[in-house]
Structures are given as structure tokens and as C-alpha cells.
């Protein structure tokens, strides 16, 4: 069965975004988890999908135009924008009715995620946000959790495990120190 791999960037206190819904401690959003070779689908929550679609459509359409931060997209961001344009995306939502991207479909519930894992294909990258990741871990559907932990206690913000209901042991598979005090952690979820 293809694996569902959750990967997110958190503060030390496991916030995935500040109070305004943005993780302003992340300098540039790109796929920094080493997943691109092993995945052929992305899954994300209805909460984050509209912003995600806007952000990456802008880079797909105008890779040479400065971002709202005033900086030009980095090569890794342009690479992800191109990869995302040709990769199937699935949005878990009970309310969204359509997506702009033709390669995007909407899943209505956890059973549809379980069915997606049964289909033939490469692994699936679970991009977030917090509630979808916590809910799918609780449902026993996430096989691996990859975190990049930033050297920061964020305080107020969106907590990755705010809605988690079940205790669950993890198997530490890999730890890697990155630049600027960040740490990459890979956990297996049994
Ligand atoms: N730091 C990082 O790496 C990272 C990565 C991604 C996102 N984020 C941040 O995460 C935040 C978004 O997280 P979030 O928790 O607000 O939203 P989310 O997890 O993206 O989406 C939550 C929504 O997913 C749908 N959903 C959840 N469980 C479902 C189920 N079982 N069946 C059907 N639909 C289901 C519901 O949408 P409906 O109401 O439509 O049913 C729910 O409102 C943003 O601030 C974003 O910036 C951070």
C-alpha cells in the first residue's frame, strides 16, 4: 500500500502558524523534506487549500515576479511550483465545491483518504494543515511524520496537535541538523 507521509514545519512548541495563520518564521516555502522522488500525489486540508492554490499559482504564472515579501521566488520554490502543476492534489473538505487547479479533486471524508491509499501509485504527501494532519494521525492513516523544527517558541498560534484525541507512540527513524538551528525529524507511526 502507498504510504501517507505528513510533513510540516513547526516551532519547538509545535505551532504550525502564528496567530494570523502564517508561520512567519519560515523564510521560504518549498518542499524541504526530500519527498519529491517518492510521491505522486498531495493531500491537504480545506482550511489551507485556498491560500496554497493562490500562492503556487502566482509562482507558476510569474516565476520572475517578486512575492508579497518583496523577494523573488527561490529556485526550490519554482521547482515545487512546477512539480505541483503536474501532480494530483486531493483536498479533504466537506464544504469546498471546486478548485481552480484541474489536477485537484475534493475528498469528502476519511474513508476516501483510506481508499486513496489503496490505489496503486507512489506515496502521498500530506501537506497539512493542523486539523487534517491531527485527524488523519488519530484515524491511523498516516505512516510517517516528518517535521522541520525551528529554534523558536512561538507562543500564540495554531498548534499542530490541538485537536489530537489519541495518545500514540512514534518510532524515531532519522534526526538531521540543518542550517540556522533547524532540526529535521522523521518518525514512523505504527
Ligand atoms: N507549518 C507548516 O508546515 C504548515 C503546513 C500547512 C499548513 N500550515 C498552516 O496550517 C493552517 C491551516 O490548518 P487548519 O487546521 O486551520 O486547517 P486544515 O487542516 O488545512 O483544514 C481543516 C479543514 O479540513 C476539513 N476536514 C478536516 N477533517 C475532515 C474530515 N474528516 N472530513 C472532511 N473534511 C475534513 C474541514 O474543512 P470543511 O470545513 O470544508 O469541511 C476543516 O475545516 C494555516 O494557518 C496554514 O498556514 C502550516
Coordinates of C-alpha atoms and ligand atoms in Angstrom, one line a residue:
X1 CA 0.0 0.0 0.0
X2 CA 1.3 3.5 -0.7
X3 CA 2.4 5.4 2.3
X4 CA 0.8 8.7 3.6
X5 CA 3.6 10.9 4.8
X6 CA 2.8 14.1 6.8
X7 CA 5.5 16.8 6.6
X8 CA 5.3 20.2 8.3
X9 CA 7.5 23.0 9.7
X10 CA 6.9 23.7 13.4
X11 CA 8.3 25.8 16.2
X12 CA 9.7 24.0 19.3
X13 CA 6.2 24.3 20.9
X14 CA 4.7 22.6 17.8
X15 CA 2.9 25.6 16.3
X16 CA 2.5 25.4 12.5
X17 CA 1.5 29.1 12.2
X18 CA 1.3 32.3 14.3
X19 CA -2.0 33.8 15.4
X20 CA -2.6 35.4 12.0
X21 CA -2.4 31.9 10.3
X22 CA 1.1 32.4 8.9
X23 CA 4.3 30.8 10.1
X24 CA 6.4 34.0 9.6
X25 CA 9.5 32.2 11.0
X26 CA 9.7 30.2 7.7
X27 CA 11.7 32.2 5.3
X28 CA 10.7 30.4 2.1
X29 CA 8.1 27.7 1.5
X30 CA 9.4 24.8 -0.6
X31 CA 9.5 21.0 -0.3
X32 CA 12.4 20.6 2.1
X33 CA 11.6 17.1 3.3
X34 CA 13.2 15.1 0.4
X35 CA 9.9 13.7 -0.8
X36 CA 9.6 14.7 -4.4
X37 CA 11.1 11.5 -5.8
X38 CA 8.8 9.2 -3.9
X39 CA 5.4 10.9 -4.2
X40 CA 2.9 11.3 -7.0
X41 CA 0.0 12.9 -5.0
X42 CA -0.5 15.6 -2.4
X43 CA -3.3 15.7 0.2
X44 CA -4.2 18.9 2.1
X45 CA -7.0 20.3 4.2
X46 CA -9.8 22.6 3.1
X47 CA -8.5 25.2 5.6
X48 CA -5.2 25.7 3.9
X49 CA -6.1 24.8 0.3
X50 CA -7.3 28.3 -0.9
X51 CA -4.1 30.0 0.3
X52 CA -1.9 27.2 -1.1
X53 CA -3.6 27.4 -4.5
X54 CA -3.2 31.2 -4.7
X55 CA 0.5 31.1 -3.6
X56 CA 1.6 28.5 -6.0
X57 CA -0.5 29.7 -9.0
X58 CA 1.3 33.0 -8.7
X59 CA 4.7 31.4 -8.9
X60 CA 3.6 29.1 -11.7
X61 CA 2.3 32.0 -13.7
X62 CA 5.1 34.5 -13.0
X63 CA 8.2 32.8 -11.6
X64 CA 10.2 36.1 -12.1
X65 CA 7.8 38.3 -10.2
X66 CA 8.6 39.2 -6.5
X67 CA 6.5 37.6 -3.9
X68 CA 4.4 39.6 -1.4
X69 CA 7.6 39.5 0.8
X70 CA 9.4 41.6 -1.9
X71 CA 11.8 38.7 -2.6
X72 CA 12.0 36.7 -5.8
X73 CA 10.9 33.1 -5.6
X74 CA 13.9 30.9 -4.9
X75 CA 14.8 28.0 -7.3
X76 CA 13.4 25.5 -4.9
X77 CA 10.1 27.3 -4.9
X78 CA 9.9 27.4 -8.7
X79 CA 10.8 23.7 -8.7
X80 CA 7.9 23.0 -6.4
X81 CA 5.5 25.2 -8.3
X82 CA 6.3 23.2 -11.5
X83 CA 6.1 19.8 -9.7
X84 CA 2.7 20.8 -8.1
X85 CA 1.3 21.8 -11.5
X86 CA 1.7 18.3 -12.8
X87 CA 0.9 16.4 -9.6
X88 CA -2.5 15.2 -8.5
X89 CA -3.8 17.1 -5.4
X90 CA -6.6 16.0 -3.1
X91 CA -8.4 18.3 -0.7
X92 CA -10.2 17.0 2.3
X93 CA -13.3 19.1 2.8
X94 CA -17.0 18.7 3.4
X95 CA -17.8 22.2 2.2
X96 CA -15.4 23.1 -0.8
X97 CA -17.2 22.6 -4.1
X98 CA -14.5 23.3 -6.6
X99 CA -10.8 24.0 -7.0
X100 CA -9.1 26.2 -9.6
X101 CA -6.4 23.6 -10.5
X102 CA -7.6 20.9 -12.9
X103 CA -5.3 18.4 -11.2
X104 CA -7.2 18.8 -7.9
X105 CA -10.1 16.7 -6.6
X106 CA -12.1 17.0 -3.4
X107 CA -12.4 14.2 -0.9
X108 CA -15.4 14.3 1.4
X109 CA -14.2 12.2 4.4
X110 CA -11.6 9.9 6.0
X111 CA -12.9 6.8 4.1
X112 CA -12.0 8.4 0.8
X113 CA -8.4 9.0 2.2
X114 CA -8.3 5.3 3.2
X115 CA -9.4 4.4 -0.4
X116 CA -6.8 6.7 -2.0
X117 CA -4.1 4.8 -0.1
X118 CA -5.3 1.5 -1.6
X119 CA -5.0 2.8 -5.1
X120 CA -1.8 1.9 -7.0
X121 CA 0.8 4.7 -7.1
X122 CA 3.7 6.3 -5.3
X123 CA 3.5 7.7 -1.8
X124 CA 1.2 10.6 -0.9
X125 CA 2.5 13.8 0.7
X126 CA 0.1 15.1 3.5
X127 CA 0.9 18.8 3.5
X128 CA -1.3 20.0 6.4
X129 CA -2.9 21.9 7.9
X130 CA -3.0 21.2 11.5
X131 CA -6.5 19.8 11.9
X132 CA -6.3 17.5 8.9
X133 CA -2.9 16.1 9.9
X134 CA -4.0 15.6 13.6
X135 CA -7.3 13.9 12.4
X136 CA -5.6 11.6 10.0
X137 CA -3.0 10.6 12.5
X138 CA -5.8 9.9 15.0
X139 CA -7.5 7.8 12.3
X140 CA -4.4 5.7 11.9
X141 CA -3.9 6.6 8.3
X142 CA -0.5 8.5 8.5
X143 CA 2.5 6.2 8.2
X144 CA 5.3 8.7 8.7
X145 CA 5.6 12.2 10.2
X146 CA 8.4 14.5 9.0
X147 CA 9.0 17.7 11.0
X148 CA 11.4 20.5 10.5
X149 CA 11.6 22.2 13.9
X150 CA 12.6 25.8 14.0
X151 CA 14.6 27.2 17.0
X152 CA 11.7 29.3 18.3
X153 CA 8.9 29.1 21.0
X154 CA 6.1 30.7 19.0
X155 CA 3.6 31.1 21.8
X156 CA 0.2 32.0 20.5
X157 CA -0.7 30.4 17.2
X158 CA -2.1 27.3 15.5
X159 CA -0.9 24.1 17.4
X160 CA -0.3 21.0 15.3
X161 CA -1.8 18.7 17.9
X162 CA -4.5 21.0 19.3
X163 CA -7.3 18.6 18.1
X164 CA -5.5 15.3 18.7
X165 CA -7.6 12.9 20.7
X166 CA -5.4 9.7 21.0
X167 CA -2.1 9.0 22.6
X168 CA 0.3 7.4 20.1
X169 CA 3.9 6.3 20.3
X170 CA 6.3 7.2 17.5
X171 CA 9.4 5.5 16.2
X172 CA 12.3 7.9 15.7
X173 CA 13.8 7.0 12.3
X174 CA 16.2 9.9 11.5
X175 CA 17.5 13.1 13.0
X176 CA 19.4 15.6 11.0
X177 CA 20.7 19.0 12.0
X178 CA 20.0 21.7 9.4
X179 CA 21.3 25.2 8.9
X180 CA 20.2 28.1 11.2
X181 CA 19.5 25.8 14.2
X182 CA 16.7 23.9 12.5
X183 CA 16.3 20.1 13.1
X184 CA 14.8 17.6 10.7
X185 CA 13.0 14.7 12.4
X186 CA 11.5 11.6 10.8
X187 CA 9.1 9.5 12.8
X188 CA 7.4 6.2 11.8
X189 CA 3.8 5.9 13.1
X190 CA 2.8 2.4 14.0
Ligands
LIG1 N1 4.0 25.0 9.1 C1 3.6 24.2 8.1 O1 4.4 23.4 7.6 C2 2.2 24.3 7.6 C3 1.8 23.5 6.5 C4 0.5 23.6 6.1 C5 -0.4 24.5 6.7 N2 0.0 25.3 7.7 C6 -0.9 26.2 8.4 O2 -2.0 25.4 8.9 C7 -3.1 26.3 8.9 C8 -4.3 25.6 8.4 O3 -4.6 24.5 9.3 P1 -6.1 24.3 9.8 O4 -6.1 23.3 10.9 O5 -6.7 25.6 10.1 O6 -6.9 23.8 8.5 P2 -6.7 22.4 7.6 O7 -6.2 21.3 8.5 O8 -5.9 22.8 6.4 O9 -8.2 22.2 7.2 C9 -9.2 21.9 8.1 C10 -10.4 21.6 7.3 O10 -10.3 20.3 6.7 C11 -11.6 19.8 6.5 N3 -11.6 18.5 7.2 C12 -10.9 18.1 8.3 N4 -11.2 16.8 8.6 C13 -12.1 16.4 7.7 C14 -12.8 15.2 7.5 N5 -12.6 14.1 8.3 N6 -13.7 15.1 6.5 C15 -13.9 16.2 5.7 N7 -13.2 17.4 5.8 C16 -12.4 17.4 6.8 C17 -12.6 20.7 7.1 O11 -13.0 21.6 6.1 P3 -14.5 21.8 5.7 O12 -14.9 22.8 6.8 O13 -14.5 22.4 4.4 O14 -15.2 20.5 5.9 C18 -11.7 21.5 8.1 O15 -12.3 22.8 8.4 C19 -2.8 27.5 8.1 O16 -2.6 28.6 9.0 C20 -1.5 27.2 7.4 O17 -0.7 28.3 7.2 C21 1.3 25.2 8.2

